[in-house]
Short mmCIF file of C-alpha atoms and ligand atoms in Angstrom, two decimals:
data_model
loop_
_atom_site.label_atom_id
_atom_site.label_comp_id
_atom_site.label_asym_id
_atom_site.label_seq_id
_atom_site.Cartn_x
_atom_site.Cartn_y
_atom_site.Cartn_z
CA UNK A 1 191.81 182.79 2.30
CA UNK A 2 188.89 180.69 1.11
CA UNK A 3 189.52 178.15 3.84
CA UNK A 4 188.92 180.85 6.41
CA UNK A 5 185.61 182.03 4.97
CA UNK A 6 184.36 178.49 4.50
CA UNK A 7 185.46 177.67 8.02
CA UNK A 8 183.13 180.34 9.34
CA UNK A 9 180.27 179.87 6.92
CA UNK A 10 180.01 176.09 7.17
CA UNK A 11 177.51 174.61 9.59
CA UNK A 12 180.31 173.40 11.86
CA UNK A 13 182.10 176.74 11.69
CA UNK A 14 179.03 178.63 12.78
CA UNK A 15 178.54 176.12 15.55
CA UNK A 16 182.09 176.88 16.63
CA UNK A 17 181.33 180.61 16.77
CA UNK A 18 178.19 179.94 18.80
CA UNK A 19 180.19 177.79 21.16
CA UNK A 20 183.12 180.18 21.65
CA UNK A 21 180.96 183.27 22.09
CA UNK A 22 178.60 181.34 24.36
CA UNK A 23 181.37 180.09 26.61
CA UNK A 24 182.89 183.57 26.76
CA UNK A 25 179.50 184.93 27.81
CA UNK A 26 179.41 182.28 30.55
CA UNK A 27 182.64 183.62 31.94
CA UNK A 28 181.18 187.12 31.80
CA UNK A 29 178.17 185.91 33.80
CA UNK A 30 180.52 184.94 36.63
CA UNK A 31 182.44 188.23 36.65
CA UNK A 32 179.25 190.28 36.47
CA UNK A 33 177.69 188.30 39.29
CA UNK A 34 180.72 188.67 41.55
CA UNK A 35 180.68 192.43 40.95
CA UNK A 36 176.98 192.65 41.61
CA UNK A 37 177.31 190.95 44.96
CA UNK A 38 178.55 194.32 46.22
CA UNK A 39 174.92 195.37 46.02
CA UNK A 40 174.26 193.09 48.96
CA UNK A 41 176.87 194.58 51.26
CA UNK A 42 174.34 196.73 53.07
CA UNK A 43 176.60 199.80 52.92
CA UNK A 44 174.12 202.00 51.05
CA UNK A 45 176.01 201.37 47.86
CA UNK A 46 179.41 202.85 48.72
CA UNK A 47 181.40 199.86 47.46
CA UNK A 48 179.10 199.27 44.50
CA UNK A 49 179.29 202.85 43.23
CA UNK A 50 183.09 202.82 43.44
CA UNK A 51 183.08 199.53 41.58
CA UNK A 52 180.75 200.92 38.90
CA UNK A 53 183.05 203.91 38.49
CA UNK A 54 186.06 201.65 38.09
CA UNK A 55 184.29 199.45 35.53
CA UNK A 56 183.34 202.42 33.37
CA UNK A 57 186.61 204.37 33.59
CA UNK A 58 189.39 201.80 33.45
CA UNK A 59 190.58 201.50 29.85
CA UNK A 60 191.28 197.74 29.60
CA UNK A 61 187.84 197.00 31.03
CA UNK A 62 186.26 199.44 28.61
CA UNK A 63 187.92 197.62 25.73
CA UNK A 64 186.79 194.22 27.01
CA UNK A 65 183.27 195.52 27.43
CA UNK A 66 183.11 196.50 23.77
CA UNK A 67 184.27 192.98 22.93
CA UNK A 68 181.50 191.72 25.14
CA UNK A 69 178.80 193.77 23.37
CA UNK A 70 180.10 192.42 20.06
CA UNK A 71 179.99 188.84 21.37
CA UNK A 72 176.42 189.25 22.58
CA UNK A 73 175.39 190.59 19.19
CA UNK A 74 177.23 187.88 17.23
CA UNK A 75 175.84 185.13 19.46
CA UNK A 76 172.31 186.52 19.22
CA UNK A 77 172.24 187.35 15.51
CA UNK A 78 173.89 184.10 14.46
CA UNK A 79 171.64 182.17 16.82
CA UNK A 80 168.52 183.71 15.31
CA UNK A 81 169.81 183.06 11.79
CA UNK A 82 170.56 179.42 12.61
CA UNK A 83 167.15 178.95 14.23
CA UNK A 84 165.40 180.27 11.13
CA UNK A 85 167.57 178.14 8.85
CA UNK A 86 166.94 175.03 10.93
CA UNK A 87 163.19 175.58 10.86
CA UNK A 88 163.47 175.73 7.08
CA UNK A 89 165.65 172.62 6.89
CA UNK A 90 163.10 170.71 8.94
CA UNK A 91 160.20 171.87 6.77
CA UNK A 92 156.98 170.16 7.75
CA UNK A 93 156.85 168.91 11.33
CA UNK A 94 155.10 165.79 12.54
CA UNK A 95 151.37 165.77 13.18
CA UNK A 96 152.02 163.67 16.22
CA UNK A 97 155.00 164.74 18.26
CA UNK A 98 156.91 161.78 19.61
CA UNK A 99 158.31 161.39 23.07
CA UNK A 100 162.01 161.44 22.41
CA UNK A 101 163.63 161.84 25.78
CA UNK A 102 165.75 164.89 25.19
CA UNK A 103 165.69 168.03 27.31
CA UNK A 104 163.09 170.66 26.57
CA UNK A 105 165.76 173.35 26.77
CA UNK A 106 167.83 171.75 24.01
CA UNK A 107 164.92 172.00 21.60
CA UNK A 108 164.10 175.60 22.46
CA UNK A 109 167.45 177.38 22.53
CA UNK A 110 166.32 179.90 19.92
CA UNK A 111 163.26 180.89 21.91
CA UNK A 112 165.17 181.00 25.21
CA UNK A 113 167.95 183.02 23.62
CA UNK A 114 165.53 185.55 22.16
CA UNK A 115 163.95 186.02 25.59
CA UNK A 116 167.38 186.54 27.11
CA UNK A 117 168.20 189.13 24.45
CA UNK A 118 164.98 190.97 25.29
CA UNK A 119 165.94 190.77 28.96
CA UNK A 120 169.40 192.22 28.23
CA UNK A 121 167.83 195.17 26.41
CA UNK A 122 165.42 195.88 29.25
CA UNK A 123 168.18 195.42 31.82
CA UNK A 124 170.59 197.74 30.02
CA UNK A 125 167.84 200.29 29.46
CA UNK A 126 167.13 200.24 33.19
CA UNK A 127 170.67 200.77 34.42
CA UNK A 128 173.42 201.08 31.82
CA UNK A 129 171.52 203.50 29.58
CA UNK A 130 170.41 205.68 32.49
CA UNK A 131 174.03 205.88 33.64
CA UNK A 132 175.38 206.71 30.19
CA UNK A 133 172.71 209.36 29.65
CA UNK A 134 173.58 211.06 32.93
CA UNK A 135 170.17 210.42 34.38
CA UNK A 136 171.55 209.42 37.75
CA UNK A 137 172.14 211.58 40.81
CA UNK A 138 175.76 212.13 41.95
CA UNK A 139 177.13 210.99 45.24
CA UNK A 140 180.39 211.73 47.02
CA UNK A 141 182.78 208.81 47.09
CA UNK A 142 184.86 208.84 50.28
CA UNK A 143 187.55 206.53 48.98
CA UNK A 144 187.96 208.20 45.58
CA UNK A 145 187.62 211.73 46.89
CA UNK A 146 185.22 212.94 44.20
CA UNK A 147 181.61 212.58 43.11
CA UNK A 148 180.52 209.48 41.22
CA UNK A 149 177.20 208.47 39.66
CA UNK A 150 174.85 206.87 42.16
CA UNK A 151 173.96 203.71 40.28
CA UNK A 152 173.11 202.05 43.57
CA UNK A 153 170.27 204.52 44.03
CA UNK A 154 168.72 203.44 40.72
CA UNK A 155 169.13 199.73 41.53
CA UNK A 156 167.52 200.11 44.94
CA UNK A 157 164.71 202.16 43.41
CA UNK A 158 164.05 199.58 40.67
CA UNK A 159 163.96 196.65 43.05
CA UNK A 160 161.34 198.31 45.25
CA UNK A 161 158.94 197.55 42.44
CA UNK A 162 157.60 193.97 42.72
CA UNK A 163 156.87 193.86 38.98
CA UNK A 164 160.54 194.48 38.15
CA UNK A 165 161.63 191.96 40.78
CA UNK A 166 159.39 189.27 39.27
CA UNK A 167 160.54 190.16 35.74
CA UNK A 168 164.15 189.68 36.86
CA UNK A 169 163.40 186.35 38.46
CA UNK A 170 161.69 185.13 35.27
CA UNK A 171 164.69 186.37 33.30
CA UNK A 172 166.97 184.22 35.45
CA UNK A 173 164.73 181.20 35.02
CA UNK A 174 165.02 181.57 31.27
CA UNK A 175 168.78 181.95 31.60
CA UNK A 176 168.94 178.77 33.69
CA UNK A 177 167.24 176.74 30.97
CA UNK A 178 169.48 178.24 28.30
CA UNK A 179 172.59 177.36 30.29
CA UNK A 180 171.26 173.92 31.16
CA UNK A 181 171.77 172.92 27.55
CA UNK A 182 174.20 175.57 26.37
CA UNK A 183 177.14 175.01 28.70
CA UNK A 184 177.66 171.32 27.94
CA UNK A 185 176.70 171.77 24.31
CA UNK A 186 179.42 174.38 23.87
CA UNK A 187 182.06 171.86 24.86
CA UNK A 188 180.66 169.13 22.62
CA UNK A 189 180.89 171.54 19.71
CA UNK A 190 184.55 172.09 20.50
CA UNK A 191 184.92 168.36 20.03
CA UNK A 192 184.94 167.41 23.68
CA UNK A 193 182.72 164.42 24.25
CA UNK A 194 184.25 161.38 25.86
CA UNK A 195 183.81 159.11 28.83
CA UNK A 196 186.63 160.69 30.79
CA UNK A 197 185.77 164.38 30.76
CA UNK A 198 182.16 164.71 29.62
CA UNK A 199 180.57 163.61 32.90
CA UNK A 200 182.63 166.24 34.72
CA UNK A 201 181.88 169.00 32.20
CA UNK A 202 178.18 168.16 32.16
CA UNK A 203 178.03 168.15 35.96
CA UNK A 204 179.76 171.53 36.10
CA UNK A 205 177.36 172.78 33.42
CA UNK A 206 174.31 171.72 35.34
CA UNK A 207 175.58 173.24 38.59
CA UNK A 208 176.52 176.43 36.72
CA UNK A 209 173.03 176.59 35.17
CA UNK A 210 171.42 176.46 38.60
CA UNK A 211 173.82 178.39 40.82
CA UNK A 212 174.55 181.40 38.61
CA UNK A 213 170.88 182.31 37.92
CA UNK A 214 170.04 181.80 41.60
CA UNK A 215 172.90 184.15 42.47
CA UNK A 216 171.50 186.80 40.16
CA UNK A 217 167.94 186.30 41.34
CA UNK A 218 169.00 186.77 44.97
CA UNK A 219 169.95 190.40 44.32
CA UNK A 220 166.47 191.75 43.48
CA UNK A 221 164.86 189.45 46.04
CA UNK A 222 167.08 190.58 48.92
CA UNK A 223 166.73 194.21 47.89
CA UNK A 224 162.99 193.91 47.78
CA UNK A 225 162.83 192.25 51.18
CA UNK A 226 164.99 194.94 52.72
CA UNK B 1 143.87 143.03 16.91
CA UNK B 2 141.90 145.87 15.34
CA UNK B 3 143.77 149.04 14.57
CA UNK B 4 142.96 152.46 13.21
CA UNK B 5 145.71 153.85 10.99
CA UNK B 6 146.15 157.49 10.12
CA UNK B 7 148.39 157.34 7.08
CA UNK B 8 150.00 160.23 5.23
CA UNK B 9 148.97 160.08 1.58
CA UNK B 10 150.67 162.25 -1.00
CA UNK B 11 150.53 161.71 -4.79
CA UNK B 12 153.99 163.08 -5.61
CA UNK B 13 156.59 165.58 -4.47
CA UNK B 14 154.50 168.52 -5.72
CA UNK B 15 151.18 167.48 -4.18
CA UNK B 16 150.30 168.78 -0.73
CA UNK B 17 149.24 165.51 0.88
CA UNK B 18 146.90 164.68 3.75
CA UNK B 19 146.06 161.99 6.30
CA UNK B 20 143.69 159.15 5.39
CA UNK B 21 142.13 156.87 7.98
CA UNK B 22 142.02 153.09 7.59
CA UNK B 23 140.90 150.15 9.67
CA UNK B 24 143.11 147.09 9.62
CA UNK B 25 143.04 143.73 11.33
CA UNK B 26 146.46 142.45 12.33
CA UNK B 27 147.92 139.82 14.60
CA UNK B 28 150.54 140.55 17.21
CA UNK B 29 153.04 138.29 15.44
CA UNK B 30 153.16 140.49 12.38
CA UNK B 31 155.90 142.98 11.84
CA UNK B 32 154.84 146.56 11.27
CA UNK B 33 155.50 146.20 7.55
CA UNK B 34 153.50 142.96 7.33
CA UNK B 35 150.62 144.83 8.93
CA UNK B 36 150.93 147.42 6.16
CA UNK B 37 151.01 144.62 3.57
CA UNK B 38 147.65 143.47 4.93
CA UNK B 39 146.36 147.01 4.68
CA UNK B 40 147.50 147.26 1.06
CA UNK B 41 145.81 143.96 0.16
CA UNK B 42 142.58 145.33 1.62
CA UNK B 43 143.01 148.53 -0.35
CA UNK B 44 143.73 146.64 -3.58
CA UNK B 45 140.66 144.45 -3.09
CA UNK B 46 138.61 147.61 -2.95
CA UNK B 47 140.33 148.83 -6.12
CA UNK B 48 142.12 151.60 -4.27
CA UNK B 49 145.68 152.89 -4.59
CA UNK B 50 147.98 151.01 -2.18
CA UNK B 51 150.06 152.96 0.32
CA UNK B 52 153.62 153.39 -0.93
CA UNK B 53 156.31 152.70 1.66
CA UNK B 54 159.99 151.79 1.44
CA UNK B 55 161.33 148.39 2.45
CA UNK B 56 163.88 145.87 1.29
CA UNK B 57 165.69 143.38 3.55
CA UNK B 58 163.07 143.35 6.30
CA UNK B 59 165.73 142.13 8.69
CA UNK B 60 167.09 145.39 10.00
CA UNK B 61 170.26 145.65 7.97
CA UNK B 62 169.59 147.63 4.80
CA UNK B 63 168.18 150.88 6.16
CA UNK B 64 165.43 151.15 3.57
CA UNK B 65 162.37 151.06 5.80
CA UNK B 66 161.56 154.54 6.99
CA UNK B 67 158.35 155.29 8.81
CA UNK B 68 157.63 157.80 11.51
CA UNK B 69 155.24 155.96 13.78
CA UNK B 70 153.32 158.05 16.30
CA UNK B 71 155.84 160.85 15.85
CA UNK B 72 158.88 158.60 16.36
CA UNK B 73 161.16 157.48 13.52
CA UNK B 74 161.10 153.65 13.44
CA UNK B 75 158.44 153.64 16.16
CA UNK B 76 158.50 153.38 19.95
CA UNK B 77 161.24 150.78 20.54
CA UNK B 78 164.88 151.67 21.02
CA UNK B 79 167.44 150.28 18.63
CA UNK B 80 164.80 148.84 16.31
CA UNK B 81 164.09 149.43 12.63
CA UNK B 82 160.50 149.64 11.41
CA UNK B 83 160.78 146.19 9.77
CA UNK B 84 161.89 144.67 13.07
CA UNK B 85 159.11 146.30 15.06
CA UNK B 86 156.36 143.84 15.89
CA UNK B 87 152.69 144.48 16.45
CA UNK B 88 152.83 142.99 19.93
CA UNK B 89 154.19 146.36 21.04
CA UNK B 90 150.81 147.87 20.21
CA UNK B 91 147.40 147.29 21.75
CA UNK B 92 144.09 146.24 20.27
CA UNK B 93 142.08 149.35 19.41
CA UNK B 94 145.12 151.62 19.07
CA UNK B 95 145.19 154.50 16.63
CA UNK B 96 148.58 154.68 14.93
CA UNK B 97 149.76 157.74 13.03
CA UNK B 98 152.20 156.98 10.21
CA UNK B 99 154.16 159.76 8.51
CA UNK B 100 157.14 159.91 6.18
CA UNK B 101 160.58 161.15 7.35
CA UNK B 102 160.30 164.92 7.64
CA UNK B 103 163.21 167.04 6.40
CA UNK B 104 163.64 169.36 3.44
CA UNK B 105 166.65 167.34 2.27
CA UNK B 106 164.41 164.24 2.13
CA UNK B 107 161.57 165.28 -0.20
CA UNK B 108 158.53 163.01 -0.27
CA UNK B 109 158.38 160.93 -3.45
CA UNK B 110 155.02 159.37 -2.75
CA UNK B 111 152.99 158.71 0.41
CA UNK B 112 155.54 157.43 2.93
CA UNK B 113 158.50 157.15 0.55
CA UNK B 114 161.14 159.87 0.69
CA UNK B 115 164.12 160.55 -1.54
CA UNK B 116 167.29 159.95 0.45
CA UNK B 117 169.77 160.41 -2.39
CA UNK B 118 171.20 163.37 -0.48
CA UNK B 119 172.82 160.73 1.76
CA UNK B 120 174.31 159.03 -1.29
CA UNK B 121 175.88 162.31 -2.37
CA UNK B 122 177.45 162.76 1.08
CA UNK B 123 178.98 159.30 0.72
CA UNK B 124 180.13 160.08 -2.81
CA UNK B 125 181.94 163.15 -1.47
CA UNK B 126 184.28 161.12 0.72
CA UNK B 127 182.78 158.03 2.29
CA UNK B 128 185.31 155.69 0.69
CA UNK B 129 188.99 154.83 0.65
CA UNK B 130 190.78 155.50 -2.62
CA UNK B 131 194.38 154.89 -1.58
CA UNK B 132 195.83 151.68 -2.87
CA UNK B 133 195.78 149.20 -0.02
CA UNK B 134 197.43 146.45 -2.07
CA UNK B 135 196.76 142.75 -1.77
CA UNK B 136 194.93 141.30 1.19
CA UNK B 137 197.50 141.30 3.98
CA UNK B 138 198.00 138.91 6.86
CA UNK B 139 195.29 139.23 9.46
CA UNK B 140 197.23 140.97 12.19
CA UNK B 141 199.99 142.65 10.25
CA UNK B 142 198.52 146.11 10.96
CA UNK B 143 198.11 146.40 14.71
CA UNK B 144 194.87 148.12 15.72
CA UNK B 145 193.91 148.61 19.32
CA UNK B 146 190.81 146.65 20.31
CA UNK B 147 188.95 149.76 21.55
CA UNK B 148 189.65 151.61 18.30
CA UNK B 149 188.51 148.68 16.22
CA UNK B 150 185.32 148.40 18.26
CA UNK B 151 184.68 152.13 18.01
CA UNK B 152 185.10 152.02 14.26
CA UNK B 153 182.89 148.97 13.98
CA UNK B 154 180.17 150.60 16.09
CA UNK B 155 180.15 153.56 13.73
CA UNK B 156 180.11 151.22 10.74
CA UNK B 157 176.83 149.70 11.88
CA UNK B 158 175.02 152.81 10.62
CA UNK B 159 172.64 151.57 7.93
CA UNK B 160 172.02 155.00 6.39
CA UNK B 161 168.31 154.94 7.11
CA UNK B 162 167.99 158.65 7.88
CA UNK B 163 166.05 158.27 11.13
CA UNK B 164 168.56 160.63 12.72
CA UNK B 165 167.58 163.39 10.29
CA UNK B 166 163.92 162.52 10.70
CA UNK B 167 164.18 162.78 14.49
CA UNK B 168 166.21 165.98 14.53
CA UNK B 169 164.14 169.15 15.07
CA UNK B 170 166.77 170.92 12.95
CA UNK B 171 166.80 168.35 10.14
CA UNK B 172 170.54 167.92 10.64
CA UNK B 173 172.50 164.96 9.27
CA UNK B 174 175.37 165.07 11.74
CA UNK B 175 174.92 161.62 13.25
CA UNK B 176 174.93 159.89 9.86
CA UNK B 177 177.82 161.91 8.44
CA UNK B 178 179.90 161.62 11.59
CA UNK B 179 179.31 157.86 11.75
CA UNK B 180 180.66 157.49 8.22
CA UNK B 181 183.58 159.81 8.90
CA UNK B 182 184.47 157.92 12.09
CA UNK B 183 184.12 154.44 10.76
CA UNK B 184 186.70 155.05 8.06
CA UNK B 185 188.91 157.57 9.82
CA UNK B 186 189.58 155.50 12.91
CA UNK B 187 191.38 152.82 10.92
CA UNK B 188 194.86 153.12 9.39
CA UNK B 189 193.72 152.73 5.79
CA UNK B 190 191.12 155.45 6.24
CA UNK B 191 193.36 157.86 8.14
CA UNK B 192 195.34 158.74 5.02
CA UNK B 193 192.51 160.72 3.45
CA UNK B 194 190.72 161.72 6.63
CA UNK B 195 191.27 165.50 6.42
CA UNK B 196 190.00 165.66 2.89
CA UNK B 197 187.13 163.32 3.68
CA UNK B 198 185.83 165.29 6.66
CA UNK B 199 185.90 168.62 4.86
CA UNK B 200 184.28 167.27 1.69
CA UNK B 201 181.56 165.33 3.48
CA UNK B 202 180.65 168.26 5.74
CA UNK B 203 180.55 170.62 2.76
CA UNK B 204 178.26 168.27 0.86
CA UNK B 205 176.08 167.82 3.91
CA UNK B 206 175.65 171.60 4.11
CA UNK B 207 175.01 171.93 0.37
CA UNK B 208 172.29 169.31 0.49
CA UNK B 209 170.27 171.56 2.76
CA UNK B 210 170.49 169.70 6.05
CA UNK B 211 170.08 171.84 9.15
CA UNK B 212 172.65 172.85 11.76
CA UNK B 213 173.29 170.57 14.72
CA UNK B 214 172.56 172.04 18.15
CA UNK B 215 173.50 168.94 20.16
CA UNK B 216 169.94 168.00 21.07
CA UNK B 217 170.63 164.27 20.84
CA UNK B 218 167.25 163.14 19.45
CA UNK B 219 169.15 161.44 16.59
CA UNK B 220 170.88 159.06 18.97
CA UNK B 221 167.64 158.29 20.81
CA UNK B 222 165.87 157.26 17.60
CA UNK B 223 168.79 155.67 15.74
CA UNK B 224 168.03 151.96 15.21
CA UNK B 225 171.75 151.21 15.52
CA UNK B 226 172.24 153.50 18.53
CA UNK B 227 175.12 155.34 16.89
CA UNK B 228 176.90 157.35 19.58
CA UNK B 229 176.95 161.14 19.86
CA UNK B 230 180.71 160.93 20.45
CA UNK B 231 181.02 160.56 16.68
CA UNK B 232 179.61 164.07 16.23
CA UNK B 233 182.17 165.56 18.60
CA UNK B 234 184.91 163.63 16.82
CA UNK B 235 183.79 165.02 13.47
CA UNK B 236 183.75 168.58 14.88
CA UNK B 237 187.28 168.10 16.15
CA UNK B 238 188.58 166.60 12.92
CA UNK B 239 186.85 169.20 10.76
CA UNK B 240 188.38 172.14 12.66
CA UNK B 241 191.79 170.49 12.70
CA UNK B 242 191.63 169.73 8.98
CA UNK B 243 190.63 173.31 8.23
CA UNK B 244 193.37 174.87 10.31
CA UNK B 245 196.17 172.57 9.16
CA UNK B 246 198.38 174.18 6.54
S1 SF4 C 1 173.09 157.23 12.25
FE1 SF4 C 1 171.48 155.76 12.84
S2 SF4 C 1 169.57 156.84 12.31
FE2 SF4 C 1 171.22 157.87 11.21
S3 SF4 C 1 171.32 156.90 9.22
FE3 SF4 C 1 172.79 155.80 10.53
S4 SF4 C 1 171.60 154.09 11.38
FE4 SF4 C 1 170.07 155.52 10.54
S1 FES C 2 163.80 146.88 5.45
FE1 FES C 2 165.96 146.71 5.59
S2 FES C 2 166.32 147.64 7.52
FE2 FES C 2 164.17 147.60 7.46
#
């Protein structure tokens, strides 16, 4: 059993956990974004509310979502621990900071990640928590034949406020930087770094880091403009 | 050329240390270390305590020289050790800041000299081949693909200077350790003990207090031998495989 504990407590083992959870969270970003695009349908939220009902009442999805919360926590807590440990391992920093040409994002993953965690809390407090606490009005769903929670109402209400819209755009900017380094880095940690595949993975990573946050940012922007 | 040097001075590992400013006259043909020799002669003439700095071969092969020059380990040039850096890459009137390698696993001994024995202990943990390889065999009796041989040789050019650790914002020693792991493990004689080697060397690296790699890549940028980041990925791969294997 010792091999298992040392696997996950060694520096490389913890890297592996960061990589696997991070890449899983990337896949979640895609699913969540595709679902959220229903907010843009212009149908006063009929499709979106049905979708929200399905996501909160279908057992397999409920199970996966608990896995997801766990992954976010593991990724965040371990990330913060590693950042603190790395600061300690570095000790004193240089009086004059050199110009090593590496990406800014790669050196600030801890900071970016902490901001994203804060964003997730605010975001969940805005929507998820309000839904769980029954603070939303009910609306009749034609297709389901019964009343469901009107999450769309809350989303539309939130994105009337320019402050919230700007906060969401900043949140996506932070996410973009985090992904800019994180996506490719996750694969390197898994041991994938070679001339054949790395250029492809890195290109996909960079596109992912730009397209996904833009997709998310479009939702509050379009809502606000409507 | 007239230069202003801001040099880190520190009595011993316990002292707190601070920057001292010096004026020095150098010529552009001097190496960086020769320029420091001139500085030390000046200091000695004035009955001062010379600046302690590490050096040995002065031809870029031993890995002893170790100065962070203007925030960059081994100075501004790519693929160059401090001893091979010449003053022609600086301008008359420049102010140059010189600091020791910074990492908790490399404590300062004095001024610009750091203790890099943590690297030695990583090597002692597995950076060798202990299987009996017998007498010297015929040159080509063990076929090795050219690419593999080159890859191994590239990794073997690591001189163990520690600039990778010094450059890393996390104080991680992954580039060094992975270079050593790759250089032996890519060849048939080294393959035999590779699983054991990877696990032992990574464990020792962790125990010595080096930080955790986050794939920033600053190590590769500052490495005087331009050791490739592919070695790090290879070590990740081999470490996980070695751990999982029954
Ligand atoms: S990997 Fe490069 S920087 Fe690190 S010890 Fe070896 S030669 Fe020096
Ligand atoms: S003194 Fe030997 S490499 Fe610089």
